[in-house]
Amino acid sequence: MAVKIRLKRMGKIRAPYYRIVVADSRTKRDGRAIEEIGKYHPTHDPSVIEVNSERVQYWLGVGAQPTEQVAAILKVTGDWQKFKGLPGAEGTLRVAEKKVEDRSGFAEAKSLNENEAKTLRTKRDEAKKEEAAKKAEKAEAKAEEKPAEAAAEAPAEQA
């Protein structure tokens, strides 16, 4: 059985990513694989390349043939040089810088939001109290007007 180390395409229409797989040469490009030995994301900058070096060395040792694309990836990681016994086994793989999470602005914004929320709540509560006081005054004014009106109407009815 002829075994190839090749790329299995995955992802969306214009956002591909690949898995580096060991597969029978007669299977489809995205068909069943014997083993998955790595990942390749070409759209990232720099490209993300993860390869299980130990498994690559095993499969190359038992006669698996890499495709041109996979051979280029293995040269970048240094696995091809290691297999052939060539100098430069460390490879030329560029690694993306680790992202430093800066949360200082977040804490400040959160405290501002909490303070704003407190002031808004107090303003809202004060507005409700004022509104309730106005309603109470109107109710008292109506209550005072009704007995006076009733007293004014009573003598007119007697006459």
PDB file of C-alpha atoms in Angstrom:
ATOM      1  CA  MET A   1       0.000   0.000   0.000  1.00  0.00           C
ATOM      2  CA  ALA A   2       1.450   3.386  -1.022  1.00  0.00           C
ATOM      3  CA  VAL A   3       1.160   5.822   1.863  1.00  0.00           C
ATOM      4  CA  LYS A   4       1.298   9.599   1.429  1.00  0.00           C
ATOM      5  CA  ILE A   5       1.636  12.427   3.908  1.00  0.00           C
ATOM      6  CA  ARG A   6      -0.630  15.139   2.548  1.00  0.00           C
ATOM      7  CA  LEU A   7      -2.954  18.026   3.375  1.00  0.00           C
ATOM      8  CA  LYS A   8      -6.633  17.465   4.114  1.00  0.00           C
ATOM      9  CA  ARG A   9      -8.564  20.668   3.375  1.00  0.00           C
ATOM     10  CA  MET A  10     -11.106  21.923   5.871  1.00  0.00           C
ATOM     11  CA  GLY A  11     -12.787  25.233   6.631  1.00  0.00           C
ATOM     12  CA  LYS A  12     -15.043  27.518   4.633  1.00  0.00           C
ATOM     13  CA  ILE A  13     -14.949  28.608   1.008  1.00  0.00           C
ATOM     14  CA  ARG A  14     -12.370  31.395   1.297  1.00  0.00           C
ATOM     15  CA  ALA A  15     -11.046  30.518   4.750  1.00  0.00           C
ATOM     16  CA  PRO A  16      -9.156  27.247   4.384  1.00  0.00           C
ATOM     17  CA  TYR A  17      -7.180  25.417   6.999  1.00  0.00           C
ATOM     18  CA  TYR A  18      -5.558  22.054   6.619  1.00  0.00           C
ATOM     19  CA  ARG A  19      -4.742  18.975   8.627  1.00  0.00           C
ATOM     20  CA  ILE A  20      -1.539  17.159   7.809  1.00  0.00           C
ATOM     21  CA  VAL A  21      -2.557  13.510   7.513  1.00  0.00           C
ATOM     22  CA  VAL A  22      -1.127  10.148   6.607  1.00  0.00           C
ATOM     23  CA  ALA A  23      -3.417   8.467   4.064  1.00  0.00           C
ATOM     24  CA  ASP A  24      -3.475   5.765   1.429  1.00  0.00           C
ATOM     25  CA  SER A  25      -2.551   7.339  -1.907  1.00  0.00           C
ATOM     26  CA  ARG A  26      -5.755   6.017  -3.520  1.00  0.00           C
ATOM     27  CA  THR A  27      -8.153   7.813  -1.137  1.00  0.00           C
ATOM     28  CA  LYS A  28      -9.800  11.162  -1.870  1.00  0.00           C
ATOM     29  CA  ARG A  29      -8.113  14.421  -0.845  1.00  0.00           C
ATOM     30  CA  ASP A  30     -10.488  14.903   2.078  1.00  0.00           C
ATOM     31  CA  GLY A  31     -11.206  11.205   2.552  1.00  0.00           C
ATOM     32  CA  ARG A  32     -10.419   8.818   5.361  1.00  0.00           C
ATOM     33  CA  ALA A  33      -6.943   9.193   6.837  1.00  0.00           C
ATOM     34  CA  ILE A  34      -4.798   6.669   8.658  1.00  0.00           C
ATOM     35  CA  GLU A  35      -3.524   9.256  11.143  1.00  0.00           C
ATOM     36  CA  GLU A  36      -3.588  12.999  11.682  1.00  0.00           C
ATOM     37  CA  ILE A  37      -0.103  14.312  12.436  1.00  0.00           C
ATOM     38  CA  GLY A  38      -0.427  18.082  12.272  1.00  0.00           C
ATOM     39  CA  LYS A  39      -2.270  21.289  11.422  1.00  0.00           C
ATOM     40  CA  TYR A  40      -1.599  24.112   8.977  1.00  0.00           C
ATOM     41  CA  HIS A  41      -3.481  27.433   8.951  1.00  0.00           C
ATOM     42  CA  PRO A  42      -2.169  29.494   6.011  1.00  0.00           C
ATOM     43  CA  THR A  43      -4.457  32.504   6.503  1.00  0.00           C
ATOM     44  CA  HIS A  44      -2.904  33.556   9.831  1.00  0.00           C
ATOM     45  CA  ASP A  45       0.142  35.812   9.927  1.00  0.00           C
ATOM     46  CA  PRO A  46       2.545  34.106  10.416  1.00  0.00           C
ATOM     47  CA  SER A  47       1.034  30.822   9.258  1.00  0.00           C
ATOM     48  CA  VAL A  48       0.217  28.428  12.085  1.00  0.00           C
ATOM     49  CA  ILE A  49       2.066  25.151  11.666  1.00  0.00           C
ATOM     50  CA  GLU A  50       1.792  22.409  14.283  1.00  0.00           C
ATOM     51  CA  VAL A  51       3.465  19.086  13.523  1.00  0.00           C
ATOM     52  CA  ASN A  52       3.894  16.017  15.714  1.00  0.00           C
ATOM     53  CA  SER A  53       7.583  15.560  14.894  1.00  0.00           C
ATOM     54  CA  GLU A  54       7.851  12.106  16.436  1.00  0.00           C
ATOM     55  CA  ARG A  55       5.038  10.691  14.279  1.00  0.00           C
ATOM     56  CA  VAL A  56       6.386  12.404  11.141  1.00  0.00           C
ATOM     57  CA  GLN A  57       9.779  10.768  11.682  1.00  0.00           C
ATOM     58  CA  TYR A  58       8.085   7.382  12.148  1.00  0.00           C
ATOM     59  CA  TRP A  59       6.019   7.650   8.955  1.00  0.00           C
ATOM     60  CA  LEU A  60       8.945   8.917   6.878  1.00  0.00           C
ATOM     61  CA  GLY A  61      11.012   6.040   8.303  1.00  0.00           C
ATOM     62  CA  VAL A  62       8.505   3.407   7.155  1.00  0.00           C
ATOM     63  CA  GLY A  63       8.328   4.845   3.635  1.00  0.00           C
ATOM     64  CA  ALA A  64       5.497   7.378   3.546  1.00  0.00           C
ATOM     65  CA  GLN A  65       6.020   9.931   0.778  1.00  0.00           C
ATOM     66  CA  PRO A  66       5.174  13.597   1.501  1.00  0.00           C
ATOM     67  CA  THR A  67       3.474  15.677  -1.182  1.00  0.00           C
ATOM     68  CA  GLU A  68       5.245  18.834  -2.402  1.00  0.00           C
ATOM     69  CA  GLN A  69       3.238  21.076  -0.082  1.00  0.00           C
ATOM     70  CA  VAL A  70       3.844  18.878   2.959  1.00  0.00           C
ATOM     71  CA  ALA A  71       7.553  18.550   2.092  1.00  0.00           C
ATOM     72  CA  ALA A  72       7.787  22.367   2.111  1.00  0.00           C
ATOM     73  CA  ILE A  73       6.054  22.502   5.512  1.00  0.00           C
ATOM     74  CA  LEU A  74       8.371  19.803   6.889  1.00  0.00           C
ATOM     75  CA  LYS A  75      11.399  21.804   5.678  1.00  0.00           C
ATOM     76  CA  VAL A  76      10.087  24.867   7.533  1.00  0.00           C
ATOM     77  CA  THR A  77       9.651  22.878  10.759  1.00  0.00           C
ATOM     78  CA  GLY A  78      12.997  21.123  10.306  1.00  0.00           C
ATOM     79  CA  ASP A  79      11.574  17.590  10.251  1.00  0.00           C
ATOM     80  CA  TRP A  80      12.695  16.914   6.676  1.00  0.00           C
ATOM     81  CA  GLN A  81      16.303  17.920   7.469  1.00  0.00           C
ATOM     82  CA  LYS A  82      16.229  15.745  10.582  1.00  0.00           C
ATOM     83  CA  PHE A  83      14.996  12.760   8.545  1.00  0.00           C
ATOM     84  CA  LYS A  84      17.601  13.243   5.791  1.00  0.00           C
ATOM     85  CA  GLY A  85      20.409  14.030   8.261  1.00  0.00           C
ATOM     86  CA  LEU A  86      20.998  17.479   6.789  1.00  0.00           C
ATOM     87  CA  PRO A  87      22.144  20.570   8.698  1.00  0.00           C
ATOM     88  CA  GLY A  88      19.460  23.076   9.700  1.00  0.00           C
ATOM     89  CA  ALA A  89      17.281  20.642  11.650  1.00  0.00           C
ATOM     90  CA  GLU A  90      16.014  23.481  13.830  1.00  0.00           C
ATOM     91  CA  GLY A  91      13.921  24.770  10.898  1.00  0.00           C
ATOM     92  CA  THR A  92      12.820  28.295  10.024  1.00  0.00           C
ATOM     93  CA  LEU A  93       9.383  28.289  11.597  1.00  0.00           C
ATOM     94  CA  ARG A  94       8.202  31.766  12.622  1.00  0.00           C
ATOM     95  CA  VAL A  95       6.075  31.867  15.740  1.00  0.00           C
ATOM     96  CA  ALA A  96       3.484  34.552  16.418  1.00  0.00           C
ATOM     97  CA  GLU A  97       4.131  36.791  19.387  1.00  0.00           C
ATOM     98  CA  LYS A  98       2.078  35.993  22.442  1.00  0.00           C
ATOM     99  CA  LYS A  99      -0.734  38.440  22.950  1.00  0.00           C
ATOM    100  CA  VAL A 100      -0.432  40.351  26.194  1.00  0.00           C
ATOM    101  CA  GLU A 101      -3.800  40.847  27.757  1.00  0.00           C
ATOM    102  CA  ASP A 102      -4.082  44.437  28.924  1.00  0.00           C
ATOM    103  CA  ARG A 103      -6.978  44.633  31.363  1.00  0.00           C
ATOM    104  CA  SER A 104      -6.025  47.930  33.017  1.00  0.00           C
ATOM    105  CA  GLY A 105      -8.518  49.905  30.938  1.00  0.00           C
ATOM    106  CA  PHE A 106     -11.196  47.315  31.586  1.00  0.00           C
ATOM    107  CA  ALA A 107     -10.987  47.681  35.369  1.00  0.00           C
ATOM    108  CA  GLU A 108     -11.140  51.465  35.076  1.00  0.00           C
ATOM    109  CA  ALA A 109     -14.127  51.343  32.722  1.00  0.00           C
ATOM    110  CA  LYS A 110     -15.897  48.872  34.986  1.00  0.00           C
ATOM    111  CA  SER A 111     -15.462  51.107  38.035  1.00  0.00           C
ATOM    112  CA  LEU A 112     -16.705  54.098  36.012  1.00  0.00           C
ATOM    113  CA  ASN A 113     -19.729  52.123  34.893  1.00  0.00           C
ATOM    114  CA  GLU A 114     -20.467  51.074  38.475  1.00  0.00           C
ATOM    115  CA  ASN A 115     -20.223  54.703  39.649  1.00  0.00           C
ATOM    116  CA  GLU A 116     -22.439  55.871  36.782  1.00  0.00           C
ATOM    117  CA  ALA A 117     -24.956  53.173  37.607  1.00  0.00           C
ATOM    118  CA  LYS A 118     -25.049  54.296  41.245  1.00  0.00           C
ATOM    119  CA  THR A 119     -25.593  57.931  40.293  1.00  0.00           C
ATOM    120  CA  LEU A 120     -28.283  56.959  37.800  1.00  0.00           C
ATOM    121  CA  ARG A 121     -30.044  54.867  40.453  1.00  0.00           C
ATOM    122  CA  THR A 122     -29.956  57.702  42.975  1.00  0.00           C
ATOM    123  CA  LYS A 123     -31.222  60.197  40.374  1.00  0.00           C
ATOM    124  CA  ARG A 124     -33.999  57.800  39.397  1.00  0.00           C
ATOM    125  CA  ASP A 125     -34.961  57.249  43.034  1.00  0.00           C
ATOM    126  CA  GLU A 126     -35.006  61.002  43.695  1.00  0.00           C
ATOM    127  CA  ALA A 127     -37.179  61.569  40.630  1.00  0.00           C
ATOM    128  CA  LYS A 128     -39.622  58.910  41.819  1.00  0.00           C
ATOM    129  CA  LYS A 129     -39.785  60.490  45.269  1.00  0.00           C
ATOM    130  CA  GLU A 130     -40.434  63.939  43.768  1.00  0.00           C
ATOM    131  CA  GLU A 131     -43.120  62.482  41.495  1.00  0.00           C
ATOM    132  CA  ALA A 132     -44.796  60.757  44.456  1.00  0.00           C
ATOM    133  CA  ALA A 133     -44.681  63.992  46.473  1.00  0.00           C
ATOM    134  CA  LYS A 134     -46.327  65.930  43.604  1.00  0.00           C
ATOM    135  CA  LYS A 135     -49.086  63.311  43.343  1.00  0.00           C
ATOM    136  CA  ALA A 136     -49.670  63.486  47.078  1.00  0.00           C
ATOM    137  CA  GLU A 137     -49.946  67.307  46.926  1.00  0.00           C
ATOM    138  CA  LYS A 138     -52.435  67.082  44.042  1.00  0.00           C
ATOM    139  CA  ALA A 139     -54.489  64.512  45.937  1.00  0.00           C
ATOM    140  CA  GLU A 140     -54.553  66.743  49.039  1.00  0.00           C
ATOM    141  CA  ALA A 141     -55.570  69.762  46.952  1.00  0.00           C
ATOM    142  CA  LYS A 142     -58.426  67.774  45.371  1.00  0.00           C
ATOM    143  CA  ALA A 143     -59.515  66.511  48.766  1.00  0.00           C
ATOM    144  CA  GLU A 144     -59.656  70.091  50.104  1.00  0.00           C
ATOM    145  CA  GLU A 145     -61.600  71.326  47.058  1.00  0.00           C
ATOM    146  CA  LYS A 146     -64.296  68.638  47.239  1.00  0.00           C
ATOM    147  CA  PRO A 147     -65.597  69.467  50.767  1.00  0.00           C
ATOM    148  CA  ALA A 148     -65.655  73.172  49.905  1.00  0.00           C
ATOM    149  CA  GLU A 149     -67.617  72.461  46.709  1.00  0.00           C
ATOM    150  CA  ALA A 150     -70.007  70.167  48.580  1.00  0.00           C
ATOM    151  CA  ALA A 151     -70.615  72.873  51.221  1.00  0.00           C
ATOM    152  CA  ALA A 152     -71.284  75.483  48.508  1.00  0.00           C
ATOM    153  CA  GLU A 153     -73.764  73.229  46.722  1.00  0.00           C
ATOM    154  CA  ALA A 154     -75.674  72.244  49.871  1.00  0.00           C
ATOM    155  CA  PRO A 155     -77.140  75.714  50.662  1.00  0.00           C
ATOM    156  CA  ALA A 156     -78.132  76.166  47.012  1.00  0.00           C
ATOM    157  CA  GLU A 157     -80.143  72.975  47.104  1.00  0.00           C
ATOM    158  CA  GLN A 158     -82.020  74.023  50.237  1.00  0.00           C
ATOM    159  CA  ALA A 159     -83.215  77.247  48.724  1.00  0.00           C
TER     160      ALA A 159
END
